[in-house]
mmCIF file of C-alpha atoms in Angstrom:
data_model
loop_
_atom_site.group_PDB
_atom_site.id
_atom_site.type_symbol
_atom_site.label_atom_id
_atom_site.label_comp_id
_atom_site.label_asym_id
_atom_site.label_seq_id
_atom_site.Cartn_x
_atom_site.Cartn_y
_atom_site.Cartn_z
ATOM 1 C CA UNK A 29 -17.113 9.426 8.960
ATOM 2 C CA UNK A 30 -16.573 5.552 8.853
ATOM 3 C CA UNK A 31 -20.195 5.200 7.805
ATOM 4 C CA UNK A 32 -19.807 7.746 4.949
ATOM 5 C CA UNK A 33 -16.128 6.259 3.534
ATOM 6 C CA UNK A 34 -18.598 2.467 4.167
ATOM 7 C CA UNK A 35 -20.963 3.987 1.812
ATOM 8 C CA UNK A 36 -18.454 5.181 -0.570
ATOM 9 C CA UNK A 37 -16.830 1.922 -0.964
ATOM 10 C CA UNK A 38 -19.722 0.221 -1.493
ATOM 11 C CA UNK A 39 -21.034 2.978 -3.903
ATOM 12 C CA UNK A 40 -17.959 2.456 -6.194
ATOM 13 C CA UNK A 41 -18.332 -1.494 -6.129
ATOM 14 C CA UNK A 42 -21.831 -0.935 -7.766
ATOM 15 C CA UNK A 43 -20.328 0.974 -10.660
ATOM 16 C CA UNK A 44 -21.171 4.641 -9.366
ATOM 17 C CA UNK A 45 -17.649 6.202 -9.066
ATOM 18 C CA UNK A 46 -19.387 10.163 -9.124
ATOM 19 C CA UNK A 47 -21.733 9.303 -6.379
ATOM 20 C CA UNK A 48 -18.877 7.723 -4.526
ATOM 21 C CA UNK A 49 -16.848 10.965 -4.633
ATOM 22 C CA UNK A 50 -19.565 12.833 -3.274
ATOM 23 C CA UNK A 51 -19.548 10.874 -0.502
ATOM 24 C CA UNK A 52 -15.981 11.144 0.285
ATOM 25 C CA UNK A 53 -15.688 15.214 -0.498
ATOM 26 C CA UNK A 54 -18.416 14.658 2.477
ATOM 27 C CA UNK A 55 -16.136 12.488 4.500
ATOM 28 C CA UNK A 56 -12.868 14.472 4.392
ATOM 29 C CA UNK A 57 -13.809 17.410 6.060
ATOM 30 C CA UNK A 58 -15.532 15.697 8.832
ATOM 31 C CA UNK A 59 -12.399 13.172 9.412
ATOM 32 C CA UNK A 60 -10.145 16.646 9.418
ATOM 33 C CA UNK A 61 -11.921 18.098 12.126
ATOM 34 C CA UNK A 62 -11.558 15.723 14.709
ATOM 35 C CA UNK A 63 -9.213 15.510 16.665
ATOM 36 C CA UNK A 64 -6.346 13.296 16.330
ATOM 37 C CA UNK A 65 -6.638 9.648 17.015
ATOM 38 C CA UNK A 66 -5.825 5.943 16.169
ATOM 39 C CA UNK A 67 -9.401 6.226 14.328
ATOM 40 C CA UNK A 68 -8.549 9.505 12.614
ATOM 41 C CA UNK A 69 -5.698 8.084 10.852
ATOM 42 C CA UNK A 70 -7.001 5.107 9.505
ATOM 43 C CA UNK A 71 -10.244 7.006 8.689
ATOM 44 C CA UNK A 72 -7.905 9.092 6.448
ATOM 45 C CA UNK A 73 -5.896 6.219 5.017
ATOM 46 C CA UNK A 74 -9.011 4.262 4.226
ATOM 47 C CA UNK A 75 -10.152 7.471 2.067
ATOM 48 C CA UNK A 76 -6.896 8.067 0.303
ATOM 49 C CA UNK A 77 -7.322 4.362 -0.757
ATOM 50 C CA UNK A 78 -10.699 5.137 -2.047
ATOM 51 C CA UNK A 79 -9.479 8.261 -3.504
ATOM 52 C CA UNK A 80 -7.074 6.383 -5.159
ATOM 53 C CA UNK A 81 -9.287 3.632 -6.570
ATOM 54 C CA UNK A 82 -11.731 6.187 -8.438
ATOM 55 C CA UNK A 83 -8.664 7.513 -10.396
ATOM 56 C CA UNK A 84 -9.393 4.232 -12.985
ATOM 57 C CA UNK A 85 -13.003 5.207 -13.144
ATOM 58 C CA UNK A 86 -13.069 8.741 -13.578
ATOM 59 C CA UNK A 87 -9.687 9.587 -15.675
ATOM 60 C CA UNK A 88 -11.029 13.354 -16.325
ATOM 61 C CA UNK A 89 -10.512 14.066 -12.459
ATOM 62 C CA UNK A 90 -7.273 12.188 -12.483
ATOM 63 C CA UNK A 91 -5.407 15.532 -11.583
ATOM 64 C CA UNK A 92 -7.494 16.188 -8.713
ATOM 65 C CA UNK A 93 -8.259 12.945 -7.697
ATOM 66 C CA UNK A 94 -4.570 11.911 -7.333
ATOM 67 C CA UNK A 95 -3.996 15.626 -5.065
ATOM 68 C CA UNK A 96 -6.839 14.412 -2.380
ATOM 69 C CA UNK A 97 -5.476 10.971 -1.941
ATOM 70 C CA UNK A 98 -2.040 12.642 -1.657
ATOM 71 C CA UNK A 99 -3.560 14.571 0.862
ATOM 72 C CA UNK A 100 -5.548 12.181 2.655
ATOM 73 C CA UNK A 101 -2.374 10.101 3.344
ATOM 74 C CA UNK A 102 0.012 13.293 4.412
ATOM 75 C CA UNK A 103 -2.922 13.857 6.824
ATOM 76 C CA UNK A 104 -2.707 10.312 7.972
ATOM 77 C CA UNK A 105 0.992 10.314 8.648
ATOM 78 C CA UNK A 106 0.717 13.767 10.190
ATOM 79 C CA UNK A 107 -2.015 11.895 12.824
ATOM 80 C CA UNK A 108 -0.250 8.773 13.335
ATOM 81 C CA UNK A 109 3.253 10.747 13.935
ATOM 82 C CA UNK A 110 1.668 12.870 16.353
ATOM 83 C CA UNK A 111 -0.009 10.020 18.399
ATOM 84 C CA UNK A 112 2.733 7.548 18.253
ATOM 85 C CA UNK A 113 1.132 4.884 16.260
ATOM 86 C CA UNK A 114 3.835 3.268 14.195
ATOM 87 C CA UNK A 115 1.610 1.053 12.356
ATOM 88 C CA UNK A 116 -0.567 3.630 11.131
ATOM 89 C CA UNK A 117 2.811 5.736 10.240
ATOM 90 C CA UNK A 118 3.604 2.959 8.278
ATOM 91 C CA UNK A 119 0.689 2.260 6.121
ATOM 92 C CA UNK A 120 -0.124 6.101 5.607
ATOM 93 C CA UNK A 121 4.062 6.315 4.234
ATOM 94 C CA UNK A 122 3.816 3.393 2.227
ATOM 95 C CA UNK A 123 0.297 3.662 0.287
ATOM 96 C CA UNK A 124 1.917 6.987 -0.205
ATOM 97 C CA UNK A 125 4.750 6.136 -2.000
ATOM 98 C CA UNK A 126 2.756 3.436 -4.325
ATOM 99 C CA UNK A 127 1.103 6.322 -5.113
ATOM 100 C CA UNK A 128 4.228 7.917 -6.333
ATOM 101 C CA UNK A 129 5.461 4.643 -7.905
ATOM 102 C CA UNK A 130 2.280 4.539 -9.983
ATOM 103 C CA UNK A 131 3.498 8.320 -11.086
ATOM 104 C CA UNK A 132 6.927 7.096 -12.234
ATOM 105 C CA UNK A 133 8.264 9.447 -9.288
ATOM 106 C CA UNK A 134 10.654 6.441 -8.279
ATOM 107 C CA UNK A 135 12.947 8.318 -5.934
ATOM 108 C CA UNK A 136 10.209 9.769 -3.751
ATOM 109 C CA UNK A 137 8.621 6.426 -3.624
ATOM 110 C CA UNK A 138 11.426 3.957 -2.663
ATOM 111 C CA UNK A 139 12.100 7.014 -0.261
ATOM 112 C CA UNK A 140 8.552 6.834 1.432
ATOM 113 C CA UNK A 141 8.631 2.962 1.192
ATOM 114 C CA UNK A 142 12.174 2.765 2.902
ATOM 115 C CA UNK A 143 10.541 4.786 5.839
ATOM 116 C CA UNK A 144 7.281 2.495 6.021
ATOM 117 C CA UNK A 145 9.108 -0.770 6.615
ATOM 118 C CA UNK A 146 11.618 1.532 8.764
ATOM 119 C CA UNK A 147 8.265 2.356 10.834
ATOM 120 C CA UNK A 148 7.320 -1.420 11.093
ATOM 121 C CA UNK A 149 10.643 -3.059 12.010
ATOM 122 C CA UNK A 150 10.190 -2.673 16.045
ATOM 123 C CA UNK A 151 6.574 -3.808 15.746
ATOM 124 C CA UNK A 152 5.054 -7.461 15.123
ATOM 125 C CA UNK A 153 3.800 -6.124 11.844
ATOM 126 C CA UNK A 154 4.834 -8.828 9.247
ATOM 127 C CA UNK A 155 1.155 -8.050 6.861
ATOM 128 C CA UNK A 156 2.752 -4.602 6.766
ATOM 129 C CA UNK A 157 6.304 -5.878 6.142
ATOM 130 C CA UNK A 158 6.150 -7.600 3.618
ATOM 131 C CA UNK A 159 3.698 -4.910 1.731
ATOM 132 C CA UNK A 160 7.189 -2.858 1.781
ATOM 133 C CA UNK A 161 9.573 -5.347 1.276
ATOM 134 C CA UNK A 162 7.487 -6.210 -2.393
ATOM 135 C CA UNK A 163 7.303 -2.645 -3.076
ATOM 136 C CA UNK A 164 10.851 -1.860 -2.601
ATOM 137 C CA UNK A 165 11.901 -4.843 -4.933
ATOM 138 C CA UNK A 166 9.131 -3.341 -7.649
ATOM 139 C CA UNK A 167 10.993 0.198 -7.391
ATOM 140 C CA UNK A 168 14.313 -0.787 -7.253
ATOM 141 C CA UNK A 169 13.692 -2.752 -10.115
ATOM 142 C CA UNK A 170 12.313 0.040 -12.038
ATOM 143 C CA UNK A 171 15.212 2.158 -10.777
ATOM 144 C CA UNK A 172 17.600 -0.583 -12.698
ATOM 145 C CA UNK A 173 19.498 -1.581 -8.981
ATOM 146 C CA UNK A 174 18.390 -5.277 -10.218
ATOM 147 C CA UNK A 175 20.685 -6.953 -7.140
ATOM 148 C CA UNK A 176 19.019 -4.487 -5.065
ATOM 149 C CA UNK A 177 15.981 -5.487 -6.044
ATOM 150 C CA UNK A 178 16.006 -9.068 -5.680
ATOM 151 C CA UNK A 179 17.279 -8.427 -2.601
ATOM 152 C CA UNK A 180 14.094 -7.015 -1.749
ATOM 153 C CA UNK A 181 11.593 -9.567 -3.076
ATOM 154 C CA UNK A 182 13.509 -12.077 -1.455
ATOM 155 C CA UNK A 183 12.726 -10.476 2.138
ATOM 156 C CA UNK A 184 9.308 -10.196 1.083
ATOM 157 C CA UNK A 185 9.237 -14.109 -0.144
ATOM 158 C CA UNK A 186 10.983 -15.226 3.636
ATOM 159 C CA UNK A 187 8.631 -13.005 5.277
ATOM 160 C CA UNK A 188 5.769 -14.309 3.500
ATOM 161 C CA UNK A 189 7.428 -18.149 4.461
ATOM 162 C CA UNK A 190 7.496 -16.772 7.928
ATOM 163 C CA UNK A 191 3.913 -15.543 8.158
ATOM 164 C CA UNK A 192 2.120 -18.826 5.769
ATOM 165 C CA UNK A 193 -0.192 -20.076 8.699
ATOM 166 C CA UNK A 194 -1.582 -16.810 10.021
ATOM 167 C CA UNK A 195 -2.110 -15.974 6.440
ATOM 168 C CA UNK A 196 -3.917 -19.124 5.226
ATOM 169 C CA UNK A 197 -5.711 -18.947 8.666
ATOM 170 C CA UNK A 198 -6.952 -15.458 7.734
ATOM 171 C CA UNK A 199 -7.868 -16.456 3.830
ATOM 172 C CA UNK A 200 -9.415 -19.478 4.682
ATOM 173 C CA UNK A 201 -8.352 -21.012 1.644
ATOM 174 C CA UNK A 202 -5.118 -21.756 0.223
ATOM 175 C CA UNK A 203 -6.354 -20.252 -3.657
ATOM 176 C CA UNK A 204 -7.611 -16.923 -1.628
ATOM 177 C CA UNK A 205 -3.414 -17.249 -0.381
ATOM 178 C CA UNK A 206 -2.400 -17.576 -3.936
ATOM 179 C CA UNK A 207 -4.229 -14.802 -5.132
ATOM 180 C CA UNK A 208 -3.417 -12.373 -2.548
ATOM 181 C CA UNK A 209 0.445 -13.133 -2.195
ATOM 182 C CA UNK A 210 1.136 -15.195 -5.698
ATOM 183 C CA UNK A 211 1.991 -12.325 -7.685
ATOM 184 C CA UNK A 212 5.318 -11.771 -5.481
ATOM 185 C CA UNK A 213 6.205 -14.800 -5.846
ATOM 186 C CA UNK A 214 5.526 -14.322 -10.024
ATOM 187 C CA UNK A 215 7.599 -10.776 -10.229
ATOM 188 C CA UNK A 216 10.639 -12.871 -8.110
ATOM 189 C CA UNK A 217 10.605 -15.557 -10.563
ATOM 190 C CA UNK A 218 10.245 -13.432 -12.930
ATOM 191 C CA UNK A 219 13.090 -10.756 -12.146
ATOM 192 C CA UNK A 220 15.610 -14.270 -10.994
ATOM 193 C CA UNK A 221 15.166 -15.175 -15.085
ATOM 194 C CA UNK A 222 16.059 -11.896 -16.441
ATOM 195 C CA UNK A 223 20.124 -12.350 -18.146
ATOM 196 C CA UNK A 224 22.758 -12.219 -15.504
ATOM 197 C CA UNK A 225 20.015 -12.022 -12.357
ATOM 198 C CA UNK A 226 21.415 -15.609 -10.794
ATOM 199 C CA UNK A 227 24.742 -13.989 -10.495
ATOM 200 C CA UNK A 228 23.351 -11.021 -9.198
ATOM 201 C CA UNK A 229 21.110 -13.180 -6.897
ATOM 202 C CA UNK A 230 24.270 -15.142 -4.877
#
């Protein structure tokens, strides 16, 4: 199953989105089968992303594409719930409710996102953290609970700050950093210059 979702990846960086659905359609039912693990739920996380992805490159199966990386992820959770593995919980909830923020279905994904960084908060799991923290401040936003919102980023900003070495460690190089993390940094900025945000901001 990893080596099939490998292939799959690969297959969609070289600009062959079809072929890289037929490998996952492949990969699903095998993943589903087994029984459930730290592996399974990753497995299935890793091909909801994938699923995901292909939604830019083949907009006719938007519908259905969108459905199996819906599914892939409520699988995941499902797994990670039933073994215990709070990080897993975590990433399955929240990749699940970007997927609903990129749907305009704001409620279900601030609701999703509010239980992924609720998964991580008894766990060293700052990578994961701050994932949440940013995409709570992007749906609040949307939602128009601007206070709320910068509330949010600015979490995500400290627990960047917090986190700076381990991530430049992991990059390598401080531009890799910038790319990665800048654009939170951007959106705070950003959201702190919109009319009446510094007031909002104290």
């Amino acid at each position: 199953a990893r080596a099939l979702t490998n292939a799959a990846m690969l297959t969609l960086r070289r600009g062959k989105p079809q072929e890289a659905q037929v490998l996952l359609d492949q990969t699903l039912p095998v993943l589903q089968a087994l029984s459930p693990s730290h592996e399974k739920a990753y497995g299935l996380i890793s091909i909801g992303l994938v699923y995901a992805s292909l939604r830019a490159h083949l907009p006719a199966m938007d519908a259905s594409l969108l459905q199996l990386a819906l599914r892939s992820f409520n699988d995941a959770v499902a797994v990670a719930q039933a073994i215990g593995d709070v990080r897993a919980a975590s990433y399955a909830q929240g990749y699940l409710g970007h997927l609903y923020e990129e749907e305009g279905r704001y409620q279900e994904a601030l609701a999703l996102t509010r239980r992924a960084l609720f998964a991580v908060q008894h766990v060293q799991a700052p990578e994961a953290s701050y994932l949440w923290q940013w995409q709570s401040g992007r749906v609040l936003q949307a939602l128009g609970q601007r206070k709320a919102a910068i509330d949010a980023y600015r979490q995500a900003v400290e627990t960047l700050q917090a986190m700076r070495h381990e991530m430049l460690v992991t990059y390598g190089e401080p531009l890799c950093f910038r790319e990665t993390v800048g654009p939170v940094y951007a959106e705070f900025v950003d959201l702190l210059l919109q009319p009446g945000a510094a007031e909002e901001a104290l």
